[in-house]
Amino acid sequence: MVNKDQVSGVAKQAKGAVTEAAGKLTGNKKTELKGKAEKVEGKVQKAAGDVKEKVRKAH
């Protein structure tokens, strides 16, 4: 089963990748860095969701 944090985390990672790519294409470093930050935030959120899921399965 997948939880909300896992789904949101993956979505943020995808959005961040698109934002980062747009920044690279346009030469906009600020947008590129924003995309990288969103990807990291998404990875952290997904990891938190993974931990919650493991705890839920353990009980």
PDB file of C-alpha atoms in Angstrom, residues 1-57:
ATOM      1  CA  MET A   1       0.000   0.000   0.000  1.00  0.00           C
ATOM      2  CA  VAL A   2       1.152   3.529  -0.725  1.00  0.00           C
ATOM      3  CA  ASN A   3       0.540   6.467   1.577  1.00  0.00           C
ATOM      4  CA  LYS A   4      -0.038  10.176   0.930  1.00  0.00           C
ATOM      5  CA  ASP A   5       3.541  11.200   1.746  1.00  0.00           C
ATOM      6  CA  GLN A   6       4.967   8.724  -0.726  1.00  0.00           C
ATOM      7  CA  VAL A   7       2.703   9.968  -3.533  1.00  0.00           C
ATOM      8  CA  SER A   8       3.291  13.647  -2.738  1.00  0.00           C
ATOM      9  CA  GLY A   9       7.023  13.064  -2.530  1.00  0.00           C
ATOM     10  CA  VAL A  10       7.188  11.448  -5.950  1.00  0.00           C
ATOM     11  CA  ALA A  11       5.035  14.235  -7.411  1.00  0.00           C
ATOM     12  CA  LYS A  12       7.353  16.903  -5.950  1.00  0.00           C
ATOM     13  CA  GLN A  13      10.365  15.093  -7.372  1.00  0.00           C
ATOM     14  CA  ALA A  14       8.769  15.077 -10.837  1.00  0.00           C
ATOM     15  CA  LYS A  15       7.761  18.725 -10.615  1.00  0.00           C
ATOM     16  CA  GLY A  16      11.252  19.623  -9.453  1.00  0.00           C
ATOM     17  CA  ALA A  17      12.813  17.758 -12.364  1.00  0.00           C
ATOM     18  CA  VAL A  18      10.628  19.675 -14.835  1.00  0.00           C
ATOM     19  CA  THR A  19      11.415  23.002 -13.145  1.00  0.00           C
ATOM     20  CA  GLU A  20      15.132  22.209 -13.120  1.00  0.00           C
ATOM     21  CA  ALA A  21      15.071  21.268 -16.807  1.00  0.00           C
ATOM     22  CA  ALA A  22      13.209  24.466 -17.670  1.00  0.00           C
ATOM     23  CA  GLY A  23      15.811  26.475 -15.792  1.00  0.00           C
ATOM     24  CA  LYS A  24      18.628  24.747 -17.654  1.00  0.00           C
ATOM     25  CA  LEU A  25      16.950  25.308 -21.023  1.00  0.00           C
ATOM     26  CA  THR A  26      16.383  28.988 -20.407  1.00  0.00           C
ATOM     27  CA  GLY A  27      19.687  29.574 -18.638  1.00  0.00           C
ATOM     28  CA  ASN A  28      17.812  30.711 -15.522  1.00  0.00           C
ATOM     29  CA  LYS A  29      19.923  29.574 -12.558  1.00  0.00           C
ATOM     30  CA  LYS A  30      17.278  30.624 -10.021  1.00  0.00           C
ATOM     31  CA  THR A  31      14.655  28.382 -11.636  1.00  0.00           C
ATOM     32  CA  GLU A  32      17.160  25.558 -11.967  1.00  0.00           C
ATOM     33  CA  LEU A  33      18.066  25.764  -8.283  1.00  0.00           C
ATOM     34  CA  LYS A  34      14.387  25.943  -7.314  1.00  0.00           C
ATOM     35  CA  GLY A  35      13.829  22.710  -9.230  1.00  0.00           C
ATOM     36  CA  LYS A  36      16.744  21.018  -7.493  1.00  0.00           C
ATOM     37  CA  ALA A  37      15.379  22.100  -4.114  1.00  0.00           C
ATOM     38  CA  GLU A  38      11.922  20.732  -4.978  1.00  0.00           C
ATOM     39  CA  LYS A  39      13.470  17.398  -5.946  1.00  0.00           C
ATOM     40  CA  VAL A  40      15.299  17.176  -2.612  1.00  0.00           C
ATOM     41  CA  GLU A  41      12.131  18.114  -0.727  1.00  0.00           C
ATOM     42  CA  GLY A  42      10.251  15.406  -2.608  1.00  0.00           C
ATOM     43  CA  LYS A  43      12.898  12.793  -1.816  1.00  0.00           C
ATOM     44  CA  VAL A  44      12.729  13.652   1.879  1.00  0.00           C
ATOM     45  CA  GLN A  45       8.934  13.505   1.910  1.00  0.00           C
ATOM     46  CA  LYS A  46       8.916  10.161   0.090  1.00  0.00           C
ATOM     47  CA  ALA A  47      11.488   8.768   2.517  1.00  0.00           C
ATOM     48  CA  ALA A  48       9.288   9.847   5.440  1.00  0.00           C
ATOM     49  CA  GLY A  49       6.354   8.118   3.765  1.00  0.00           C
ATOM     50  CA  ASP A  50       8.430   4.972   3.282  1.00  0.00           C
ATOM     51  CA  VAL A  51       9.261   4.926   7.004  1.00  0.00           C
ATOM     52  CA  LYS A  52       5.599   5.398   7.937  1.00  0.00           C
ATOM     53  CA  GLU A  53       4.651   2.537   5.649  1.00  0.00           C
ATOM     54  CA  LYS A  54       7.266   0.209   7.167  1.00  0.00           C
ATOM     55  CA  VAL A  55       6.044   1.060  10.666  1.00  0.00           C
ATOM     56  CA  ARG A  56       2.442   0.437   9.618  1.00  0.00           C
ATOM     57  CA  LYS A  57       3.355  -2.945   8.123  1.00  0.00           C
TER      58      LYS A  57
END
